[in-house]
Coordinates of C-alpha atoms in Angstrom, one line a residue:
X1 CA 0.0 0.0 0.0
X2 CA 1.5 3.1 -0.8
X3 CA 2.3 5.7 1.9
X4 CA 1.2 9.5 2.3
X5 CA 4.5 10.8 1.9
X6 CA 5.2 8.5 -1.1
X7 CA 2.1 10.5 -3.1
X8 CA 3.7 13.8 -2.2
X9 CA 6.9 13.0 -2.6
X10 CA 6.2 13.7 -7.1
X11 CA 3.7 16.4 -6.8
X12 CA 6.6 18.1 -4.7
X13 CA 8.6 17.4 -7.6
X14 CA 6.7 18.5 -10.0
X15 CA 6.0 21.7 -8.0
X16 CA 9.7 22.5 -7.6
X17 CA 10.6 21.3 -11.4
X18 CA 7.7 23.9 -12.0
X19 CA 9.2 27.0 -9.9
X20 CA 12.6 26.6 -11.4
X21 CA 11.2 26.5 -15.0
X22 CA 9.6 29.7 -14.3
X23 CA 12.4 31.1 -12.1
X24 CA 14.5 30.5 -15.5
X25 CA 11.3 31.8 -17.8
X26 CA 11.6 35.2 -15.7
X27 CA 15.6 35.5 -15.6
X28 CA 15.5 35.1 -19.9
X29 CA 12.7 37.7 -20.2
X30 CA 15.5 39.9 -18.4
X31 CA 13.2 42.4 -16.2
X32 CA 9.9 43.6 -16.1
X33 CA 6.0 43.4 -14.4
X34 CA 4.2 39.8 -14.8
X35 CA 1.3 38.6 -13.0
X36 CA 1.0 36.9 -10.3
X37 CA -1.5 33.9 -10.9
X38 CA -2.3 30.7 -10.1
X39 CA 1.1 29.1 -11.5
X40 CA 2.9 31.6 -9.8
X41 CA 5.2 31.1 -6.3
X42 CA 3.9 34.2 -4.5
X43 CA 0.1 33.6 -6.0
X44 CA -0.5 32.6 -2.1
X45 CA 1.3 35.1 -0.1
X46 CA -0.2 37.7 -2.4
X47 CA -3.4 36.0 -1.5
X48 CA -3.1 36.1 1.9
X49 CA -1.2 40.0 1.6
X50 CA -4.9 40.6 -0.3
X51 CA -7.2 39.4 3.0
X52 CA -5.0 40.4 5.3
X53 CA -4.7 44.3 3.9
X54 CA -8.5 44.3 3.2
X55 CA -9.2 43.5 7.0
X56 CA -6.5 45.8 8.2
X57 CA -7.8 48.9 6.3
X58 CA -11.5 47.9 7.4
X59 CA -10.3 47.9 10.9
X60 CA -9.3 51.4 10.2
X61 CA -12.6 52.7 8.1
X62 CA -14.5 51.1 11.3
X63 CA -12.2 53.0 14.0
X64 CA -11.2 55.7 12.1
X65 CA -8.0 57.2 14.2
X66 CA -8.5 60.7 15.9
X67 CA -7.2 64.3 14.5
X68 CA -4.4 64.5 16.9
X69 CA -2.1 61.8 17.1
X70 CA -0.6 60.3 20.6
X71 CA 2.3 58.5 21.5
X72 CA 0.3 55.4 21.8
X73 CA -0.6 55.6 17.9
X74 CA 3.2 55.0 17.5
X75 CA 3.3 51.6 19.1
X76 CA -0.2 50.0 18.6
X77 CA 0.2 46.6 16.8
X78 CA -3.2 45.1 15.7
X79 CA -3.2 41.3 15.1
X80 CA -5.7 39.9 12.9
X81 CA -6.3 35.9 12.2
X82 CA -7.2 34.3 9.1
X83 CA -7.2 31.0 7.8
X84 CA -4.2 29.5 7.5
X85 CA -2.7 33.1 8.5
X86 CA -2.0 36.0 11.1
X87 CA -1.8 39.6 9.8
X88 CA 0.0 42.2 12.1
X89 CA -0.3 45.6 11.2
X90 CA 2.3 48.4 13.4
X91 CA 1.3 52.1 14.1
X92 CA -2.0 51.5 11.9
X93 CA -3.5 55.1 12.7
X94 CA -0.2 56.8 12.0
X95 CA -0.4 55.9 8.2
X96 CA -4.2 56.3 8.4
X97 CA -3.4 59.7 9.2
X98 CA -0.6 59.9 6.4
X99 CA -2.8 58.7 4.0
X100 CA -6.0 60.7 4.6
X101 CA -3.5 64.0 4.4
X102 CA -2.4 62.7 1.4
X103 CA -6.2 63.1 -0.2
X104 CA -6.8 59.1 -0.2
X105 CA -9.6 57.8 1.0
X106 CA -9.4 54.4 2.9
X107 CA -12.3 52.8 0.5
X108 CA -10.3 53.6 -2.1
X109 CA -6.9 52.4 -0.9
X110 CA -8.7 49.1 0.5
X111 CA -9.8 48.6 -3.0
X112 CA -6.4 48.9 -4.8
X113 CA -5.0 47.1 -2.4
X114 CA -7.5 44.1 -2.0
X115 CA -9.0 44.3 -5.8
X116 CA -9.9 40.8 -7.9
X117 CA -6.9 41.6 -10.1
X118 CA -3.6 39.8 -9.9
X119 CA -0.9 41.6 -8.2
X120 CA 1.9 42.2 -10.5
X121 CA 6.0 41.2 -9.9
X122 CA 8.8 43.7 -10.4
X123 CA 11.8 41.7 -11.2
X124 CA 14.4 44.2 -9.5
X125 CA 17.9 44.3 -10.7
X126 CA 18.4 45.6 -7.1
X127 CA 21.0 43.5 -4.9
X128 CA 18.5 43.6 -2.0
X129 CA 16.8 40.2 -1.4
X130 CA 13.6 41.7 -1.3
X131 CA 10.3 40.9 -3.2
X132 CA 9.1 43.6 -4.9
X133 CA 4.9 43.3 -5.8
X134 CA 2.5 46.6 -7.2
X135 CA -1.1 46.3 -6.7
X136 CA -2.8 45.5 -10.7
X137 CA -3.7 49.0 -10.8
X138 CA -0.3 50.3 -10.2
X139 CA -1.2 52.8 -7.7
X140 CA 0.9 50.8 -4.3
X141 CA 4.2 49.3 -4.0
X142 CA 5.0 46.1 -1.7
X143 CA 8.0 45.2 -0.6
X144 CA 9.3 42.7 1.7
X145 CA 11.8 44.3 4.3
X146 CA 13.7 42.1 7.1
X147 CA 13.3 42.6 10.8
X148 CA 16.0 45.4 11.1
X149 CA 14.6 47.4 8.1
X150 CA 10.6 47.2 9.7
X151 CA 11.7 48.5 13.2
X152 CA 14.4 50.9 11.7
X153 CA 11.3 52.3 9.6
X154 CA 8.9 52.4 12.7
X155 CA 11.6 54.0 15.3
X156 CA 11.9 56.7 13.0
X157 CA 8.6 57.2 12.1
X158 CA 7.9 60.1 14.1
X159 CA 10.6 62.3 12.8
X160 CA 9.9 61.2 9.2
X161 CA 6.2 62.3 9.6
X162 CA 7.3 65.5 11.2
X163 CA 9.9 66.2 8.2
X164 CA 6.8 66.2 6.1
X165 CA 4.8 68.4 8.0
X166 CA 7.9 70.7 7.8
X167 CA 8.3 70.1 3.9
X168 CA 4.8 69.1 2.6
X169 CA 6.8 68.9 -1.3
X170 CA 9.4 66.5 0.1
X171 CA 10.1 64.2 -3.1
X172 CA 10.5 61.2 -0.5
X173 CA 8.6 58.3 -0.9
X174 CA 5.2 57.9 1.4
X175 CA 5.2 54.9 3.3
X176 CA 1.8 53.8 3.6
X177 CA 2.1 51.1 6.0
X178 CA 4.0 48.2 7.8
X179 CA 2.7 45.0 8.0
X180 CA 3.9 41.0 9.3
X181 CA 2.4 38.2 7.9
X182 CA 3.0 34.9 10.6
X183 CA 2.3 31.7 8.7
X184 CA 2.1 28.2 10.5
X185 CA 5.4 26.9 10.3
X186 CA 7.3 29.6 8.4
X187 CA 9.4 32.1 9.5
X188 CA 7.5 35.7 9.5
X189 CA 7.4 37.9 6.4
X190 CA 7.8 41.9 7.1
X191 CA 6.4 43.8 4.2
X192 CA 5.7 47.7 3.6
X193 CA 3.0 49.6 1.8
X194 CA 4.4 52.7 -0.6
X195 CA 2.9 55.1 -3.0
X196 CA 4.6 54.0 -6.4
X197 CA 7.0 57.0 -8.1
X198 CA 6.2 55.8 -11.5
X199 CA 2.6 56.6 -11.1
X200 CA 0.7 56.1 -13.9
X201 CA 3.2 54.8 -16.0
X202 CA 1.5 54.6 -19.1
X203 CA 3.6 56.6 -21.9
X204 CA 6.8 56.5 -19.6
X205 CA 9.8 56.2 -22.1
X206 CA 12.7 55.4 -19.7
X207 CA 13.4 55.1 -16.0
X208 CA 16.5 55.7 -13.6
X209 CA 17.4 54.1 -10.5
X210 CA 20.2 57.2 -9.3
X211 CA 22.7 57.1 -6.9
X212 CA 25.9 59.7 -8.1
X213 CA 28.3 57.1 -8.7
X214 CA 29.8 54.9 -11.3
X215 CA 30.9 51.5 -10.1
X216 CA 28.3 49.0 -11.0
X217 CA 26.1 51.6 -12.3
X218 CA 25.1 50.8 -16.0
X219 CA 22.5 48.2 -17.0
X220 CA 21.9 47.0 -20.5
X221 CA 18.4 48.7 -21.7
X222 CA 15.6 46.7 -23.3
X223 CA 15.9 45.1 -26.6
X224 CA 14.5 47.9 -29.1
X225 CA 11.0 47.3 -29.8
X226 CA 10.8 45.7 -26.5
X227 CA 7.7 45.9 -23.9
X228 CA 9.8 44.9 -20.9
X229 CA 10.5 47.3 -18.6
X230 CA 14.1 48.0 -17.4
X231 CA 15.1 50.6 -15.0
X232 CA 18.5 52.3 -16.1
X233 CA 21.2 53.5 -13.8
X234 CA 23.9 56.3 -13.5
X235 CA 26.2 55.4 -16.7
X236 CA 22.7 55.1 -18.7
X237 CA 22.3 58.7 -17.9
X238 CA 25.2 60.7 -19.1
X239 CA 25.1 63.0 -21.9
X240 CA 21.3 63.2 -20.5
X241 CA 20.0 65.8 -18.5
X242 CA 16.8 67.2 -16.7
X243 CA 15.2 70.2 -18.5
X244 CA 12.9 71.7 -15.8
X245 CA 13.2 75.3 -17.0
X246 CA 12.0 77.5 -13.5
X247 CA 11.6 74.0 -11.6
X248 CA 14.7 73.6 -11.5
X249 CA 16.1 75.7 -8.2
X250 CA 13.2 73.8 -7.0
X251 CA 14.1 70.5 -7.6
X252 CA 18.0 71.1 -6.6
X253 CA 16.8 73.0 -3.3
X254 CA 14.4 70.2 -2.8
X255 CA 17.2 67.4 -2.8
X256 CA 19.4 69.2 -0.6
X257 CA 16.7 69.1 2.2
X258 CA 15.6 65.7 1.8
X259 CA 18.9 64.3 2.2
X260 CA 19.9 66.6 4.6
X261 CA 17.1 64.4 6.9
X262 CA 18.8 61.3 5.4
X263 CA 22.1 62.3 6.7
X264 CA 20.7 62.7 10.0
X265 CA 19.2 59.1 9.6
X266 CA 22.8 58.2 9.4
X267 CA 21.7 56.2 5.8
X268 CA 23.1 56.4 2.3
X269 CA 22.8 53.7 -0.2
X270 CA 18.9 55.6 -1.1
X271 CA 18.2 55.9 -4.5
X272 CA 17.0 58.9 -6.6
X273 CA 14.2 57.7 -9.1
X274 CA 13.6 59.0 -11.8
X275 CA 11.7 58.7 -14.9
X276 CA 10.1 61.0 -17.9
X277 CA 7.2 61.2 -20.6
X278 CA 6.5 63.4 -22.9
X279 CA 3.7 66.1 -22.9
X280 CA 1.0 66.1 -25.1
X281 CA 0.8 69.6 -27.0
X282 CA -2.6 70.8 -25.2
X283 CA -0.6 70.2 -21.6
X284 CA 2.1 72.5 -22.6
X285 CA -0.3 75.4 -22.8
X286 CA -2.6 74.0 -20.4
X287 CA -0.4 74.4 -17.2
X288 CA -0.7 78.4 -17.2
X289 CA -4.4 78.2 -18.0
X290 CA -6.7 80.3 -15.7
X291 CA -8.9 77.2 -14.4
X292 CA -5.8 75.1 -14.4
X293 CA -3.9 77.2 -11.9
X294 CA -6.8 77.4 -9.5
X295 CA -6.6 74.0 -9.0
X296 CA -2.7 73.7 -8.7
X297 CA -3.3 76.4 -6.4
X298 CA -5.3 74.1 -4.3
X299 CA -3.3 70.8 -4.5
X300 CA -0.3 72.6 -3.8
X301 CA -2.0 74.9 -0.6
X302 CA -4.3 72.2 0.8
X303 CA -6.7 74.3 2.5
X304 CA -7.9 72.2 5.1
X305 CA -4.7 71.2 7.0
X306 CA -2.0 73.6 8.6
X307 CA 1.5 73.1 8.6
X308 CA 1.3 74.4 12.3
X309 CA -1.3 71.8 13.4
X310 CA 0.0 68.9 15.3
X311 CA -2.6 65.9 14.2
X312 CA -1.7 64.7 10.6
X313 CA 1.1 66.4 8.7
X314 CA -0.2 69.3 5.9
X315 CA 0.9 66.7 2.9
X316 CA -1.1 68.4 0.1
X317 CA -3.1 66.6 -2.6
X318 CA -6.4 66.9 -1.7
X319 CA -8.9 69.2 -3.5
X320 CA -12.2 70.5 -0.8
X321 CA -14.6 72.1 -2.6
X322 CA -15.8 73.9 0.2
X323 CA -12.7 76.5 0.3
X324 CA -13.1 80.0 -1.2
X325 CA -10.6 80.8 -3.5
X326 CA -10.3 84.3 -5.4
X327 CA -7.9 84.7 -7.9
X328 CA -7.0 88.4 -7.8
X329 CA -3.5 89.1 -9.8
X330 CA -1.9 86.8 -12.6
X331 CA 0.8 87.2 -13.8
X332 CA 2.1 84.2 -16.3
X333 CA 5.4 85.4 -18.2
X334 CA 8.3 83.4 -18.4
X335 CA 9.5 84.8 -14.6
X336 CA 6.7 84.8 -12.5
X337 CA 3.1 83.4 -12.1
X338 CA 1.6 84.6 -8.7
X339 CA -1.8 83.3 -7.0
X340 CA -3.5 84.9 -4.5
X341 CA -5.9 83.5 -2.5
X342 CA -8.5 83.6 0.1
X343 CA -9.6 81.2 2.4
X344 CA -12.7 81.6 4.5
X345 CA -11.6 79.2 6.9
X346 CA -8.4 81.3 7.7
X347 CA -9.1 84.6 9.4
X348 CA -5.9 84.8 10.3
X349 CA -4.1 84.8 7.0
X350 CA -6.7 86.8 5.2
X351 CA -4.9 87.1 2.0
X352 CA -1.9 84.5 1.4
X353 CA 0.3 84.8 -1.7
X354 CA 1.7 81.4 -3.5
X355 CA 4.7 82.5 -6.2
X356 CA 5.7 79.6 -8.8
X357 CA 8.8 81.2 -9.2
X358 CA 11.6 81.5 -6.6
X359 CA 13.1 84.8 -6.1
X360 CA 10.5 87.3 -7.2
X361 CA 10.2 90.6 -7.1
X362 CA 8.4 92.2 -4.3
X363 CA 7.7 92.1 -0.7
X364 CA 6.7 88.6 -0.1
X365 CA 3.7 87.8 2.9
X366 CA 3.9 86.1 6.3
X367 CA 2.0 83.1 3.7
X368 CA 4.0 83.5 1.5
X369 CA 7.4 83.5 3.4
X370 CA 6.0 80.6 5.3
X371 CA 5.1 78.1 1.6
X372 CA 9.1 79.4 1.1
X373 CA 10.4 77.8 4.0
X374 CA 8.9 74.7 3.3
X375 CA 10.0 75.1 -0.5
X376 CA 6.9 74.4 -1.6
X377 CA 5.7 74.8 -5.4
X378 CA 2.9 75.1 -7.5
X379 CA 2.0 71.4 -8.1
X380 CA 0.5 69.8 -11.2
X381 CA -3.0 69.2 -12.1
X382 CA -2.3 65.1 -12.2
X383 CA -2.1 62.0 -10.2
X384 CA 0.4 61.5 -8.2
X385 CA 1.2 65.4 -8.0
X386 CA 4.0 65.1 -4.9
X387 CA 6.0 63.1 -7.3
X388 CA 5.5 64.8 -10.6
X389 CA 7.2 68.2 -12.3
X390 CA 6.3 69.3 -15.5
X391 CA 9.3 70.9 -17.3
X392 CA 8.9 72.3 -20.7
X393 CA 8.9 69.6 -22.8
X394 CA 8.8 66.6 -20.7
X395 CA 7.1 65.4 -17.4
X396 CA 9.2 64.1 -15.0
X397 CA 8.4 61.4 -12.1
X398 CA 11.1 62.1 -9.5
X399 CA 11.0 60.0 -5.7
X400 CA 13.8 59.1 -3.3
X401 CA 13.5 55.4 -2.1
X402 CA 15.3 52.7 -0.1
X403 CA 16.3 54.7 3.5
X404 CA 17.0 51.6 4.9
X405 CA 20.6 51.0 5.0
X406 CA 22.5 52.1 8.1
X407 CA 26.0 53.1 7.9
X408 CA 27.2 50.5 11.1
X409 CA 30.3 48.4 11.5
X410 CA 30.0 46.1 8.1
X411 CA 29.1 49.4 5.8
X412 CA 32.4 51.1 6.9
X413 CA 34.4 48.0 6.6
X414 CA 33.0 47.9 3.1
X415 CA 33.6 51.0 2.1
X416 CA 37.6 50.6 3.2
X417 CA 37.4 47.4 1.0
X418 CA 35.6 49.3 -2.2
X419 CA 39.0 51.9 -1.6
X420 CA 41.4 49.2 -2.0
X421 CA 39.1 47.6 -4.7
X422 CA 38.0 50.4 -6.5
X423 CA 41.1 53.7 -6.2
X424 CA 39.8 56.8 -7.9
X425 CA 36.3 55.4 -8.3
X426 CA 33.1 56.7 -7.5
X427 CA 31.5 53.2 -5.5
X428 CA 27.9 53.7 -3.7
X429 CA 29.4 52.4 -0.2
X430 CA 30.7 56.5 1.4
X431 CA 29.7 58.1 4.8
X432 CA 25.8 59.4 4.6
X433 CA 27.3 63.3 4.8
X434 CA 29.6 62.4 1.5
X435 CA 26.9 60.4 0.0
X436 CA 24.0 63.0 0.4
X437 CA 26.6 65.6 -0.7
X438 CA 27.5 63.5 -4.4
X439 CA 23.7 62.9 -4.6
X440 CA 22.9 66.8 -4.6
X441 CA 25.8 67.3 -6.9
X442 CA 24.5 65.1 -9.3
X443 CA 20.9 67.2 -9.2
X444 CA 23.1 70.1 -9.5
X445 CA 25.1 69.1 -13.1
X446 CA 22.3 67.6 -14.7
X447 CA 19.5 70.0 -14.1
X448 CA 18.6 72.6 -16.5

């Protein structure tokens, strides 16, 4: 009579002849997005990330987290059980809060998140070990961390909320959420929510994964004619640059903060990304349009939160319908649009100015000085507007990602091998202040 573990012993065969057939499938078709189905390794984890997301977000839509935020929102862990599963979700009302100030509503993240489409793979030419997943509509990236990366993440999540109260236009990524998934008998999976850069990606012509260096930093592009989707690296870049016209001292001011907070993270090994489309003719004109600047005006103001209010951070993208706005000077030349507005909601800034260009003429407003401090700018009327500048010709999608990487003991002792390995080169492995200083160089040379 044949055994139980003698009938497994081929379908576990067959099972792993199956994921190495498609491991080597994936590797030939070099890089790129590809569902996630039934045939698929992760199909079940990205199952189980599905249910468990959809219940964590509920939990949130039925408990929706207060205005102000308390320590205690910091370090709640929720634990949810499912079949054949446990989800764990860490400061849940923090990126509740982060979320909602981002203009997303939690129906509508629950449903990108949890939708009846598969998820989709990124095969990452990244060193990391992690998995990288984006929800089928593209909005949400997933990404598996380790232990160290979750808690380094969650111990610094106060300051890293507070740096975008401060600076509301900071080009770094928004994490989303954190999230543990405890199977029976497997070791537990740490994963993080983000808003993807690359949003919506559907005439994107070619993306860049930055870092200011050279070793290691070129990646063979996409067969021409190809649909696969390959993200190019420093070396791919030069004799490139970034035409942003009057963005630009934005942009490079921008940068300079951002890793500014980096370098106080004591990280480096982050990654500038960056990507570009072209506009369509009627978007060129479009941007300075009278209707069109009313609503950059405000996505880029976001009436209903204050940068001074201590609940959740003033991250603008949300439009409410229910703030006045008056339009009473325009000026659209080459040098200088100007906005002014007035809120009804804000008797104590009665009139506020918002200037697209830095630098102009004139005595400039208690608003207006403040929206300078925080180098804030006049944001786009699209998705994703955080992430997006329009320069003349081209839209760019532009996001710093992967603050993970602590410069300890190993980094240094790396960075003393790269010297012997690598004399004269430019490597990725340098102290956070030298790395966050090459980085703004970089934005610096090859914006226009």
């Amino acid at each position: 009579m044949t055994s139980q573990s003698e009938m497994e012993a081929p379908r576990r065969s067959r099972t792993v002849r199956r994921r190495l057939l498609w491991r080597l499938r994936q590797q030939w078709k070099l890089l790129g997005l590809f569902e996630i189905d039934q045939e698929h390794e992760f199909y079940a984890l990205t199952c189980m990330m599905k249910e468990g997301l959809s219940a964590a977000v509920q939990n949130t839509i039925d408990n929706p987290p207060l205005d102000e935020l308390s320590e205690d929102d910091f370090k709640v862990e929720v634990t949810q059980v499912h079949k054949g599963f446990k989800m764990q979700t860490f400061a849940g009302p923090v990126f509740a809060s982060l979320r909602r100030s981002l203009g997303m509503s939690e129906k509508e993240y629950q449903s990108s998140l949890s939708s009846e489409g598969f998820y989709l793979q990124f095969i990452s030419n990244s060193k990391s070990k992690a998995d990288f997943f984006l929800t089928n509509d593209k909005k949400f990236f997933l990404k598996t961390q380790n232990k160290r990366e979750a808690k380094f993440l969650l111990s610094n999540l106060k300051i890293y909320m507070q740096h975008l109260e401060n600076y509301p236009h900071s080009l770094l990524v928004k994490f989303l959420g954190v999230h543990r998934i405890k199977i029976p008998h497997q070791s537990k999976k740490y994963f993080i929510v983000m808003q993807s850069v690359f949003y919506p990606d559907e005439r994107i012509e070619a993306r860049y994964d930055i870092k200011g260096c050279q070793v290691s930093r070129w990646t063979d592009p996409a067969p021409e004619g190809s649909q696969i989707i390959v993200v190019l690296k420093d070396l791919n870049f030069e004799g490139k640059n970034i035409n942003l016209g009057q963005q630009r001292s934005w942009l490079v001011r921008q940068v300079e903060i951002d890793t500014a907070f980096l370098q106080q993270l004591n990280v480096l090994d982050y990654s500038l990304l960056l990507a570009h489309q072209p506009l369509h003719k009627d978007e060129k004109g479009q941007s300075l349009s009278f209707a069109n600047l009313i609503m950059r005006t405000k996505k880029s103001v976001n009436p209903g939160t204050s940068p001074s209010h201590s609940g959740a951070p003033s991250v603008p993208g949300a439009v409410e319908e229910d703030a006045t706005l008056l339009v009473s000077e325009l000026e659209c030349g080459t040098d200088r649009c100007q906005v002014r507005e007035v809120h009804c909601d804000s008797p104590d800034i009665p009139l506020r100015a918002f200037d697209g260009a830095a630098g102009a003429p004139g005595a400039p407003g208690p608003g207006l000085r403040e929206l300078q401090a925080q180098n804030r700018r006049l944001l786009p009327n699209f998705r994703n507007p955080l992430h997006v500048i329009d320069g003349p010709e081209l839209r760019y999608f532009v996001g710093i990602i992967d603050i993970f990487t602590v410069y300890g003991f190993r980094k240094r002792l790396e960075h003393l091998w790269k010297r012997l390995r690598y004399p004269g080169q430019a490597f990725s492995t340098v102290s956070p202040p030298a790395y966050s200083s090459r980085l703004c160089q970089w934005v610096q040379a090859h914006a226009q």
